[in-house]
mmCIF file of C-alpha atoms in Angstrom:
data_model
loop_
_atom_site.group_PDB
_atom_site.id
_atom_site.type_symbol
_atom_site.label_atom_id
_atom_site.label_comp_id
_atom_site.label_asym_id
_atom_site.label_seq_id
_atom_site.Cartn_x
_atom_site.Cartn_y
_atom_site.Cartn_z
ATOM 1 C CA MET B 1 -38.448 -18.219 -13.212
ATOM 2 C CA LYS B 2 -35.946 -18.762 -16.037
ATOM 3 C CA GLY B 3 -34.553 -15.283 -15.404
ATOM 4 C CA THR B 4 -34.061 -16.056 -11.730
ATOM 5 C CA LEU B 5 -32.310 -19.338 -12.501
ATOM 6 C CA TRP B 6 -30.024 -17.534 -14.954
ATOM 7 C CA VAL B 7 -29.086 -14.936 -12.318
ATOM 8 C CA ASN B 8 -28.373 -17.697 -9.794
ATOM 9 C CA ALA B 9 -26.180 -19.578 -12.274
ATOM 10 C CA ARG B 10 -24.321 -16.387 -13.119
ATOM 11 C CA LYS B 11 -23.690 -15.500 -9.476
ATOM 12 C CA MET B 12 -22.278 -18.925 -8.712
ATOM 13 C CA HIS B 13 -19.148 -18.065 -10.696
ATOM 14 C CA GLU B 14 -18.364 -14.590 -9.336
ATOM 15 C CA LEU B 15 -15.472 -15.734 -7.134
ATOM 16 C CA ARG B 16 -14.088 -18.007 -9.849
ATOM 17 C CA ASN B 17 -14.224 -15.298 -12.527
ATOM 18 C CA ARG B 18 -12.595 -12.711 -10.301
ATOM 19 C CA THR B 19 -9.858 -15.129 -9.246
ATOM 20 C CA LEU B 20 -9.093 -16.032 -12.854
ATOM 21 C CA PHE B 21 -8.930 -12.359 -13.794
ATOM 22 C CA THR B 22 -6.436 -11.701 -10.977
ATOM 23 C CA VAL B 23 -4.319 -14.631 -12.146
ATOM 24 C CA LEU B 24 -4.318 -13.113 -15.648
ATOM 25 C CA VAL B 25 -3.207 -9.737 -14.255
ATOM 26 C CA LEU B 26 -0.346 -11.374 -12.346
ATOM 27 C CA ALA B 27 0.693 -13.342 -15.433
ATOM 28 C CA ILE B 28 0.890 -10.157 -17.524
ATOM 29 C CA TYR B 29 2.827 -8.432 -14.764
ATOM 30 C CA MET B 30 5.313 -11.312 -14.442
ATOM 31 C CA LEU B 31 5.768 -11.448 -18.222
ATOM 32 C CA CYS B 32 6.506 -7.709 -18.488
ATOM 33 C CA ARG B 33 8.852 -7.893 -15.512
ATOM 34 C CA ASN B 34 11.200 -9.947 -17.694
ATOM 35 C CA VAL B 35 11.422 -7.343 -20.495
ATOM 36 C CA PRO B 36 14.775 -5.533 -20.068
ATOM 37 C CA LEU B 37 15.252 -1.798 -20.489
ATOM 38 C CA PHE B 38 17.058 -0.733 -23.650
ATOM 39 C CA GLY B 39 20.764 0.014 -23.329
ATOM 40 C CA VAL B 40 20.996 -0.447 -19.543
ATOM 41 C CA ALA B 41 24.240 -1.984 -18.315
ATOM 42 C CA SER B 42 23.712 -2.109 -14.539
ATOM 43 C CA ASP B 43 21.940 -0.658 -11.531
ATOM 44 C CA ASP B 44 24.214 1.471 -9.352
ATOM 45 C CA VAL B 45 22.276 0.687 -6.163
ATOM 46 C CA ALA B 46 22.334 -3.056 -6.797
ATOM 47 C CA ALA B 47 26.025 -2.880 -7.590
ATOM 48 C CA GLY B 48 26.620 -0.918 -4.409
ATOM 49 C CA GLY B 49 25.046 -3.578 -2.238
ATOM 50 C CA ALA B 50 22.316 -1.503 -0.561
ATOM 51 C CA ASP B 51 20.350 -4.642 0.278
ATOM 52 C CA SER B 52 17.909 -3.048 2.710
ATOM 53 C CA LEU B 53 16.922 -0.424 0.158
ATOM 54 C CA ARG B 54 16.052 -3.221 -2.248
ATOM 55 C CA PHE B 55 13.132 -4.038 0.032
ATOM 56 C CA LEU B 56 11.507 -0.742 -0.934
ATOM 57 C CA THR B 57 12.040 -1.201 -4.653
ATOM 58 C CA THR B 58 11.008 -4.851 -4.431
ATOM 59 C CA LEU B 59 7.818 -3.943 -2.597
ATOM 60 C CA VAL B 60 6.701 -1.422 -5.204
ATOM 61 C CA SER B 61 8.190 -2.985 -8.327
ATOM 62 C CA GLY B 62 9.318 -6.540 -7.661
ATOM 63 C CA ASP B 63 12.250 -5.787 -9.952
ATOM 64 C CA ARG B 64 15.226 -6.687 -7.798
ATOM 65 C CA TYR B 65 17.738 -4.980 -10.048
ATOM 66 C CA ARG B 66 15.321 -2.363 -11.435
ATOM 67 C CA MET B 67 16.411 -2.933 -15.021
ATOM 68 C CA THR B 68 13.113 -3.935 -16.664
ATOM 69 C CA VAL B 69 10.151 -1.990 -18.010
ATOM 70 C CA MET B 70 8.359 -2.693 -14.713
ATOM 71 C CA ALA B 71 11.078 -0.932 -12.709
ATOM 72 C CA LEU B 72 8.634 1.627 -11.256
ATOM 73 C CA GLY B 73 6.007 -1.029 -10.552
ATOM 74 C CA ILE B 74 3.029 0.123 -8.497
ATOM 75 C CA ALA B 75 4.830 3.063 -6.853
ATOM 76 C CA PRO B 76 3.061 5.682 -9.036
ATOM 77 C CA TYR B 77 -0.272 3.924 -8.458
ATOM 78 C CA ILE B 78 0.235 3.852 -4.683
ATOM 79 C CA ASN B 79 1.383 7.474 -4.493
ATOM 80 C CA ALA B 80 -1.439 8.654 -6.763
ATOM 81 C CA SER B 81 -4.091 6.820 -4.756
ATOM 82 C CA LEU B 82 -2.618 8.330 -1.581
ATOM 83 C CA VAL B 83 -2.819 11.879 -2.978
ATOM 84 C CA VAL B 84 -6.398 11.410 -4.226
ATOM 85 C CA GLN B 85 -7.517 9.908 -0.904
ATOM 86 C CA ILE B 86 -5.978 12.780 1.055
ATOM 87 C CA ILE B 87 -7.596 15.387 -1.209
ATOM 88 C CA THR B 88 -10.934 13.591 -0.926
ATOM 89 C CA ALA B 89 -10.651 13.404 2.870
ATOM 90 C CA PHE B 90 -10.339 17.193 3.097
ATOM 91 C CA ARG B 91 -13.597 17.691 1.194
ATOM 92 C CA SER B 92 -16.957 17.988 2.861
ATOM 93 C CA ALA B 93 -19.341 15.034 2.939
ATOM 94 C CA SER B 94 -21.635 16.643 0.357
ATOM 95 C CA SER B 95 -18.689 17.331 -1.950
ATOM 96 C CA ARG B 96 -17.462 13.742 -1.667
ATOM 97 C CA ALA B 97 -20.933 12.467 -2.497
ATOM 98 C CA ARG B 98 -20.851 14.346 -5.818
ATOM 99 C CA VAL B 99 -17.593 12.690 -6.935
ATOM 100 C CA SER B 100 -18.271 9.462 -8.819
ATOM 101 C CA LYS B 101 -15.929 6.466 -8.887
ATOM 102 C CA ILE B 102 -15.210 7.111 -12.578
ATOM 103 C CA ARG B 103 -14.176 10.705 -11.882
ATOM 104 C CA SER B 104 -12.053 9.610 -8.924
ATOM 105 C CA ASP B 105 -10.274 7.018 -11.101
ATOM 106 C CA ARG B 106 -9.597 9.652 -13.756
ATOM 107 C CA GLN B 107 -8.078 11.961 -11.172
ATOM 108 C CA MET B 108 -5.964 9.118 -9.886
ATOM 109 C CA ILE B 109 -4.702 8.314 -13.399
ATOM 110 C CA VAL B 110 -3.715 11.960 -13.989
ATOM 111 C CA VAL B 111 -1.754 12.037 -10.727
ATOM 112 C CA ALA B 112 -0.200 8.639 -11.567
ATOM 113 C CA VAL B 113 0.997 10.040 -14.907
ATOM 114 C CA VAL B 114 2.758 12.893 -13.101
ATOM 115 C CA PHE B 115 4.355 10.548 -10.561
ATOM 116 C CA SER B 116 5.411 8.127 -13.317
ATOM 117 C CA ILE B 117 7.174 10.840 -15.304
ATOM 118 C CA VAL B 118 8.947 12.267 -12.259
ATOM 119 C CA MET B 119 9.984 8.873 -10.863
ATOM 120 C CA ALA B 120 11.138 7.618 -14.282
ATOM 121 C CA ILE B 121 13.360 10.679 -14.698
ATOM 122 C CA LEU B 122 14.752 10.381 -11.181
ATOM 123 C CA GLN B 123 15.386 6.645 -11.423
ATOM 124 C CA SER B 124 17.093 7.024 -14.825
ATOM 125 C CA PHE B 125 19.995 8.663 -12.974
ATOM 126 C CA GLU B 126 20.514 5.449 -10.964
ATOM 127 C CA LEU B 127 21.297 3.388 -14.049
ATOM 128 C CA THR B 128 24.509 2.832 -15.987
ATOM 129 C CA TYR B 129 24.096 2.782 -19.766
ATOM 130 C CA GLN B 130 25.940 0.842 -22.453
ATOM 131 C CA ALA B 131 28.368 3.113 -24.282
ATOM 132 C CA ASP B 132 27.809 1.469 -27.669
ATOM 133 C CA ALA B 133 23.982 1.467 -27.555
ATOM 134 C CA ALA B 134 23.419 5.089 -28.624
ATOM 135 C CA PRO B 135 24.143 8.610 -27.335
ATOM 136 C CA SER B 136 23.600 8.628 -23.586
ATOM 137 C CA TRP B 137 20.819 11.236 -23.747
ATOM 138 C CA ALA B 138 18.942 9.148 -26.332
ATOM 139 C CA VAL B 139 19.277 5.941 -24.308
ATOM 140 C CA ARG B 140 18.114 7.731 -21.164
ATOM 141 C CA LEU B 141 15.100 9.147 -23.004
ATOM 142 C CA VAL B 142 14.138 5.696 -24.294
ATOM 143 C CA VAL B 143 14.532 4.215 -20.799
ATOM 144 C CA ILE B 144 12.336 6.948 -19.309
ATOM 145 C CA VAL B 145 9.618 6.241 -21.879
ATOM 146 C CA GLU B 146 9.857 2.491 -21.223
ATOM 147 C CA MET B 147 9.572 2.900 -17.447
ATOM 148 C CA PHE B 148 6.673 5.322 -17.894
ATOM 149 C CA ALA B 149 4.872 2.826 -20.149
ATOM 150 C CA GLY B 150 5.428 0.034 -17.611
ATOM 151 C CA ALA B 151 4.085 2.169 -14.762
ATOM 152 C CA MET B 152 0.986 3.081 -16.779
ATOM 153 C CA LEU B 153 0.406 -0.567 -17.639
ATOM 154 C CA ILE B 154 0.524 -1.686 -14.011
ATOM 155 C CA THR B 155 -1.734 1.236 -13.037
ATOM 156 C CA PHE B 156 -4.224 0.080 -15.650
ATOM 157 C CA LEU B 157 -3.956 -3.542 -14.482
ATOM 158 C CA CYS B 158 -4.518 -2.560 -10.834
ATOM 159 C CA LEU B 159 -7.585 -0.477 -11.731
ATOM 160 C CA GLN B 160 -9.008 -3.310 -13.809
ATOM 161 C CA ASN B 161 -8.270 -5.830 -11.059
ATOM 162 C CA GLU B 162 -10.128 -3.574 -8.614
ATOM 163 C CA LYS B 163 -13.187 -3.769 -10.879
ATOM 164 C CA HIS B 164 -13.027 -7.367 -12.089
ATOM 165 C CA GLY B 165 -10.572 -9.181 -9.829
ATOM 166 C CA VAL B 166 -9.699 -9.647 -6.173
ATOM 167 C CA GLY B 167 -7.686 -7.316 -3.972
ATOM 168 C CA ALA B 168 -6.936 -4.390 -6.338
ATOM 169 C CA SER B 169 -3.130 -3.905 -6.050
ATOM 170 C CA MET B 170 -2.678 -6.326 -3.127
ATOM 171 C CA PRO B 171 -1.958 -9.441 -5.249
ATOM 172 C CA VAL B 172 0.866 -7.594 -7.025
ATOM 173 C CA ILE B 173 2.397 -6.525 -3.698
ATOM 174 C CA LEU B 174 1.946 -10.070 -2.371
ATOM 175 C CA LEU B 175 3.760 -11.479 -5.401
ATOM 176 C CA ASN B 176 6.617 -8.979 -5.026
ATOM 177 C CA ILE B 177 7.065 -9.774 -1.344
ATOM 178 C CA LEU B 178 6.932 -13.536 -1.862
ATOM 179 C CA THR B 179 9.546 -13.495 -4.630
ATOM 180 C CA SER B 180 11.788 -11.278 -2.496
ATOM 181 C CA LEU B 181 11.430 -13.529 0.563
ATOM 182 C CA VAL B 182 12.114 -16.679 -1.442
ATOM 183 C CA HIS B 183 15.281 -15.141 -2.834
ATOM 184 C CA SER B 184 16.493 -13.848 0.552
ATOM 185 C CA LEU B 185 15.778 -17.103 2.387
ATOM 186 C CA ASP B 186 17.443 -19.058 -0.403
ATOM 187 C CA VAL B 187 20.662 -17.084 0.023
ATOM 188 C CA TYR B 188 20.643 -16.746 3.830
ATOM 189 C CA HIS B 189 19.777 -19.301 6.509
ATOM 190 C CA PHE B 190 16.954 -17.650 8.429
ATOM 191 C CA VAL B 191 17.171 -20.063 11.397
ATOM 192 C CA SER B 192 20.716 -18.879 12.065
ATOM 193 C CA TYR B 193 19.367 -15.580 13.418
ATOM 194 C CA PRO B 194 17.122 -16.312 16.459
ATOM 195 C CA ALA B 195 16.649 -12.609 17.311
ATOM 196 C CA LEU B 196 15.242 -11.984 13.845
ATOM 197 C CA ALA B 197 12.951 -15.012 14.145
ATOM 198 C CA ALA B 198 11.637 -13.708 17.483
ATOM 199 C CA VAL B 199 10.866 -10.291 15.961
ATOM 200 C CA CYS B 200 9.024 -12.017 13.100
ATOM 201 C CA LEU B 201 6.875 -13.974 15.575
ATOM 202 C CA VAL B 202 5.986 -10.764 17.417
ATOM 203 C CA ALA B 203 5.208 -9.089 14.087
ATOM 204 C CA VAL B 204 2.888 -11.930 13.053
ATOM 205 C CA ALA B 205 1.071 -12.031 16.400
ATOM 206 C CA GLY B 206 0.711 -8.257 16.587
ATOM 207 C CA THR B 207 -0.511 -7.929 12.998
ATOM 208 C CA LEU B 208 -3.068 -10.714 13.437
ATOM 209 C CA LEU B 209 -4.378 -9.061 16.608
ATOM 210 C CA MET B 210 -4.557 -5.593 15.067
ATOM 211 C CA GLU B 211 -6.110 -6.800 11.804
ATOM 212 C CA ASN B 212 -8.794 -9.073 13.262
ATOM 213 C CA SER B 213 -9.978 -7.282 16.395
ATOM 214 C CA THR B 214 -12.159 -4.205 16.696
ATOM 215 C CA ILE B 215 -13.089 -1.579 19.261
ATOM 216 C CA ARG B 216 -16.858 -1.368 19.665
ATOM 217 C CA ILE B 217 -18.248 1.967 20.824
ATOM 218 C CA PRO B 218 -21.900 1.520 21.935
ATOM 219 C CA LEU B 219 -24.394 3.857 20.264
ATOM 220 C CA GLN B 220 -27.884 4.979 21.117
ATOM 221 C CA ARG B 221 -29.926 5.352 17.923
ATOM 222 C CA VAL B 222 -33.243 7.154 18.110
ATOM 223 C CA SER B 223 -34.610 5.199 15.149
ATOM 224 C CA ILE B 224 -34.211 1.770 16.763
ATOM 225 C CA HIS B 225 -36.605 0.745 19.518
ATOM 226 C CA ASN B 226 -36.535 -3.051 19.473
ATOM 227 C CA VAL B 227 -34.685 -5.865 21.248
ATOM 228 C CA HIS B 228 -31.574 -5.125 19.165
ATOM 229 C CA ALA B 229 -31.286 -1.519 20.336
ATOM 230 C CA ASP B 230 -28.484 -2.393 22.772
ATOM 231 C CA GLN B 231 -26.447 -4.105 20.012
ATOM 232 C CA ASN B 232 -25.695 -0.951 17.993
ATOM 233 C CA TYR B 233 -22.126 0.212 18.003
ATOM 234 C CA LEU B 234 -19.483 2.100 16.056
ATOM 235 C CA ALA B 235 -16.568 -0.192 15.183
ATOM 236 C CA TYR B 236 -12.934 0.799 14.707
ATOM 237 C CA LYS B 237 -10.233 -1.690 13.790
ATOM 238 C CA ARG B 238 -7.338 -1.680 16.272
ATOM 239 C CA ALA B 239 -5.010 -0.998 13.359
ATOM 240 C CA PRO B 240 -7.190 1.681 11.720
ATOM 241 C CA MET B 241 -5.238 1.756 8.432
ATOM 242 C CA GLY B 242 -3.790 -1.739 8.594
ATOM 243 C CA ILE B 243 -0.433 -2.095 6.859
ATOM 244 C CA MET B 244 -1.031 0.886 4.551
ATOM 245 C CA PRO B 245 1.462 3.169 6.395
ATOM 246 C CA VAL B 246 4.312 0.704 5.780
ATOM 247 C CA MET B 247 3.513 0.392 2.074
ATOM 248 C CA PHE B 248 2.970 4.099 1.522
ATOM 249 C CA ALA B 249 6.116 4.941 3.509
ATOM 250 C CA ALA B 250 8.117 2.596 1.275
ATOM 251 C CA SER B 251 6.879 4.383 -1.814
ATOM 252 C CA ALA B 252 7.173 7.873 -0.305
ATOM 253 C CA PHE B 253 10.741 7.216 0.872
ATOM 254 C CA LEU B 254 11.894 6.614 -2.700
ATOM 255 C CA LEU B 255 10.952 10.138 -3.816
ATOM 256 C CA PRO B 256 13.418 12.075 -1.577
ATOM 257 C CA TYR B 257 15.991 9.325 -2.135
ATOM 258 C CA TYR B 258 15.912 9.702 -5.921
ATOM 259 C CA LEU B 259 15.693 13.488 -5.681
ATOM 260 C CA VAL B 260 18.815 13.719 -3.519
ATOM 261 C CA ARG B 261 20.681 11.362 -5.830
ATOM 262 C CA MET B 262 19.739 13.423 -8.894
ATOM 263 C CA LEU B 263 20.726 16.729 -7.263
ATOM 264 C CA SER B 264 24.058 15.292 -6.180
ATOM 265 C CA TYR B 265 24.591 14.176 -9.786
ATOM 266 C CA TYR B 266 24.194 17.769 -11.033
ATOM 267 C CA PHE B 267 26.007 19.374 -8.062
ATOM 268 C CA PRO B 268 28.860 16.973 -7.271
ATOM 269 C CA ASP B 269 30.771 19.607 -5.271
ATOM 270 C CA SER B 270 27.997 20.136 -2.708
ATOM 271 C CA ALA B 271 29.075 18.623 0.609
ATOM 272 C CA SER B 272 25.548 18.611 2.072
ATOM 273 C CA LEU B 273 24.078 16.871 -0.963
ATOM 274 C CA SER B 274 26.925 14.383 -0.937
ATOM 275 C CA TYR B 275 26.223 13.622 2.748
ATOM 276 C CA LEU B 276 22.493 13.174 2.123
ATOM 277 C CA SER B 277 23.137 11.013 -0.924
ATOM 278 C CA ASP B 278 25.426 8.710 1.060
ATOM 279 C CA ASN B 279 23.164 8.479 4.110
ATOM 280 C CA MET B 280 19.621 8.506 2.651
ATOM 281 C CA ALA B 281 19.456 4.694 2.671
ATOM 282 C CA LEU B 282 18.088 2.112 5.066
ATOM 283 C CA THR B 283 21.616 0.841 5.650
ATOM 284 C CA ARG B 284 22.458 4.180 7.314
ATOM 285 C CA PRO B 285 21.003 5.663 10.532
ATOM 286 C CA LEU B 286 19.641 8.776 8.790
ATOM 287 C CA GLY B 287 17.700 6.822 6.177
ATOM 288 C CA ALA B 288 16.366 4.371 8.776
ATOM 289 C CA VAL B 289 15.151 7.204 11.038
ATOM 290 C CA VAL B 290 13.446 8.982 8.126
ATOM 291 C CA TYR B 291 11.660 5.791 7.052
ATOM 292 C CA LEU B 292 10.492 4.910 10.573
ATOM 293 C CA ALA B 293 9.289 8.479 11.133
ATOM 294 C CA LEU B 294 7.312 8.275 7.882
ATOM 295 C CA ILE B 295 5.539 5.152 9.155
ATOM 296 C CA LEU B 296 4.482 6.829 12.418
ATOM 297 C CA VAL B 297 3.358 10.040 10.734
ATOM 298 C CA LEU B 298 1.427 8.263 7.984
ATOM 299 C CA ALA B 299 -0.231 5.857 10.453
ATOM 300 C CA VAL B 300 -1.680 8.755 12.451
ATOM 301 C CA LEU B 301 -2.354 11.028 9.467
ATOM 302 C CA PHE B 302 -4.154 8.346 7.448
ATOM 303 C CA SER B 303 -6.316 7.323 10.379
ATOM 304 C CA LEU B 304 -7.443 10.864 11.186
ATOM 305 C CA LEU B 305 -8.043 11.734 7.532
ATOM 306 C CA MET B 306 -9.719 8.534 6.352
ATOM 307 C CA LEU B 307 -11.824 7.767 9.423
ATOM 308 C CA ASN B 308 -12.508 11.469 10.062
ATOM 309 C CA PRO B 309 -13.895 11.192 13.631
ATOM 310 C CA LYS B 310 -15.076 14.827 13.561
ATOM 311 C CA GLU B 311 -17.273 14.105 10.535
ATOM 312 C CA THR B 312 -18.545 10.922 12.230
ATOM 313 C CA ALA B 313 -19.526 12.897 15.324
ATOM 314 C CA HIS B 314 -21.251 15.492 13.140
ATOM 315 C CA GLN B 315 -23.255 12.813 11.308
ATOM 316 C CA LEU B 316 -24.293 11.208 14.600
ATOM 317 C CA GLN B 317 -25.510 14.572 15.873
ATOM 318 C CA ARG B 318 -27.427 15.287 12.656
ATOM 319 C CA ASN B 319 -29.178 11.916 12.888
ATOM 320 C CA GLY B 320 -30.035 12.384 16.562
ATOM 321 C CA ASP B 321 -27.792 9.459 17.560
ATOM 322 C CA SER B 322 -25.128 9.549 20.244
ATOM 323 C CA VAL B 323 -22.368 7.607 21.944
ATOM 324 C CA ILE B 324 -23.733 6.194 25.179
ATOM 325 C CA GLY B 325 -22.594 8.280 28.126
ATOM 326 C CA MET B 326 -21.202 11.062 25.931
ATOM 327 C CA TYR B 327 -22.610 14.463 24.991
ATOM 328 C CA ALA B 328 -23.194 14.998 21.258
ATOM 329 C CA GLY B 329 -21.124 17.408 19.191
ATOM 330 C CA LYS B 330 -17.610 18.450 20.225
ATOM 331 C CA PRO B 331 -17.309 16.097 23.249
ATOM 332 C CA THR B 332 -18.113 13.132 20.989
ATOM 333 C CA ALA B 333 -15.661 14.389 18.357
ATOM 334 C CA ARG B 334 -12.885 14.682 20.976
ATOM 335 C CA TYR B 335 -13.712 11.235 22.357
ATOM 336 C CA LEU B 336 -13.619 9.541 18.922
ATOM 337 C CA THR B 337 -10.495 11.472 17.902
ATOM 338 C CA GLY B 338 -8.758 10.275 21.055
ATOM 339 C CA ILE B 339 -9.609 6.643 20.296
ATOM 340 C CA VAL B 340 -8.432 6.871 16.687
ATOM 341 C CA LEU B 341 -5.271 8.727 17.708
ATOM 342 C CA ARG B 342 -4.335 6.235 20.434
ATOM 343 C CA TRP B 343 -4.826 3.123 18.330
ATOM 344 C CA SER B 344 -3.282 4.551 15.164
ATOM 345 C CA LEU B 345 -0.240 5.547 17.204
ATOM 346 C CA ALA B 346 -0.143 2.099 18.836
ATOM 347 C CA SER B 347 -0.272 0.312 15.470
ATOM 348 C CA GLY B 348 2.324 2.695 14.034
ATOM 349 C CA VAL B 349 4.664 2.106 16.983
ATOM 350 C CA LEU B 350 4.251 -1.675 16.619
ATOM 351 C CA GLN B 351 5.032 -1.551 12.906
ATOM 352 C CA ALA B 352 7.967 0.829 13.366
ATOM 353 C CA ALA B 353 9.384 -1.196 16.282
ATOM 354 C CA CYS B 354 9.243 -4.469 14.338
ATOM 355 C CA MET B 355 11.319 -2.733 11.672
ATOM 356 C CA ALA B 356 13.592 -0.685 13.926
ATOM 357 C CA ILE B 357 14.969 -3.700 15.822
ATOM 358 C CA PRO B 358 16.213 -5.650 12.765
ATOM 359 C CA LEU B 359 17.473 -2.420 11.162
ATOM 360 C CA ALA B 360 19.518 -1.749 14.313
ATOM 361 C CA LEU B 361 20.832 -5.325 14.263
ATOM 362 C CA SER B 362 21.773 -4.850 10.622
ATOM 363 C CA LEU B 363 23.595 -1.574 11.311
ATOM 364 C CA ASN B 364 25.579 -3.363 14.044
ATOM 365 C CA GLY B 365 26.421 -6.245 11.721
ATOM 366 C CA ALA B 366 24.458 -8.830 13.724
ATOM 367 C CA ILE B 367 22.350 -9.841 10.711
ATOM 368 C CA PRO B 368 22.819 -9.372 6.945
ATOM 369 C CA SER B 369 21.291 -6.173 5.599
ATOM 370 C CA ALA B 370 19.290 -8.221 3.102
ATOM 371 C CA LEU B 371 17.310 -9.689 6.036
ATOM 372 C CA ALA B 372 16.809 -6.416 7.914
ATOM 373 C CA LEU B 373 13.267 -5.901 6.689
ATOM 374 C CA VAL B 374 12.059 -9.496 6.685
ATOM 375 C CA PRO B 375 9.731 -8.691 9.660
ATOM 376 C CA ALA B 376 8.210 -5.893 7.582
ATOM 377 C CA SER B 377 7.663 -8.334 4.721
ATOM 378 C CA VAL B 378 6.018 -10.756 7.133
ATOM 379 C CA MET B 379 3.693 -8.041 8.486
ATOM 380 C CA ILE B 380 2.658 -7.059 4.970
ATOM 381 C CA LEU B 381 2.065 -10.694 4.006
ATOM 382 C CA VAL B 382 -0.122 -11.330 7.063
ATOM 383 C CA SER B 383 -2.098 -8.130 6.537
ATOM 384 C CA ILE B 384 -2.665 -8.774 2.823
ATOM 385 C CA VAL B 385 -3.668 -12.386 3.426
ATOM 386 C CA CYS B 386 -6.194 -11.264 6.054
ATOM 387 C CA SER B 387 -7.650 -8.654 3.691
ATOM 388 C CA LEU B 388 -7.802 -11.067 0.763
ATOM 389 C CA ALA B 389 -9.413 -13.717 2.967
ATOM 390 C CA ARG B 390 -12.161 -11.281 3.988
ATOM 391 C CA GLU B 391 -12.774 -10.237 0.381
ATOM 392 C CA ILE B 392 -12.803 -13.821 -0.901
ATOM 393 C CA SER B 393 -15.202 -14.767 1.900
ATOM 394 C CA THR B 394 -17.524 -11.964 0.789
ATOM 395 C CA TYR B 395 -17.577 -13.181 -2.817
ATOM 396 C CA TYR B 396 -18.059 -16.758 -1.598
ATOM 397 C CA ARG B 397 -21.143 -15.756 0.365
ATOM 398 C CA TYR B 398 -22.324 -13.810 -2.679
ATOM 399 C CA ASP B 399 -22.029 -16.953 -4.799
ATOM 400 C CA SER B 400 -23.907 -18.971 -2.167
ATOM 401 C CA TYR B 401 -26.902 -16.610 -2.199
ATOM 402 C CA ARG B 402 -30.039 -17.896 -3.910
ATOM 403 C CA PHE B 403 -33.117 -15.964 -4.847
ATOM 404 C CA PHE B 404 -36.482 -17.220 -3.662
ATOM 405 C CA ILE B 405 -38.360 -18.879 -6.513
#
């Protein structure tokens, strides 16, 4: 009886302990975000006024001028988790079952190390260094090491928050978006742009609908023969991958951007590289089209890979279960693939459209470029809040559970 009471008392504080741990992670992140990089004079992108591009760096790093040790932020963590998830999705079900969470985390850390090194090198070419600090090569090397260390720290914090906190990397992204929105709305009067406000309302309504509604596909299970047999179904969220395509596209867009900038640095006489360097930004049509295309492609690709309707149909057939009114095997696989494809494309189009309209207004000068991706920020905020609310609700119910004595 004493053991049961001790377990109950311990469970009552699960939500509180996890929340406090997440607050600690955010405090460490905010503290490190104020540590400047050694010998850095300025950020060429910030000086150039590419306000829309700052959304991408703010989303993944929260460092508006990218001159602190947290300049890379969670970009390596996001990219590494994407790579590991894609590799895992291509494996068979039996192979995935043999991969433990510890092994998966180790693989993710290795990939994050590679991304951190590459991104630190690429981003070091965007910075201007103080002439009197040290030889330029030495300052650049120190800056690369500092950015790498910051990226590894935030990767470690996100992994620990996934185990002991709430929301894995979502609180960090939420903090980055909130600080960016507060700054933008402090500088610009949001109510002065009614078209932008209307797009934000559509983005909020669409995200809430996609995040909190599901498609229920009725199933016939051979193992269930009671009054609840007609209540079995396979559920798909209307936005299969939520806001993940927008976040991953933001991180993925930075890789070709930095690569083009670095190549143009080494080959200044190349006209094609010079054109790409000038136009691979969200303030230019080429950069905007590339980013929007990334969202659509990732929305569909993620949904098909992560949900894997063919594997679902195979498992249903192995268990003797079936979709009501549908033959087992390939017909079921085609039916489920069609559903996932349609809704992933619909969610991707909604997300891309809510970003394309303000980007077009920005290119035409109707709104400031700094506000061009406010609807995207709003969509991410709504999606993260919905996800955090579901997770917090789960821990709350866990705390409310009591063993029978």
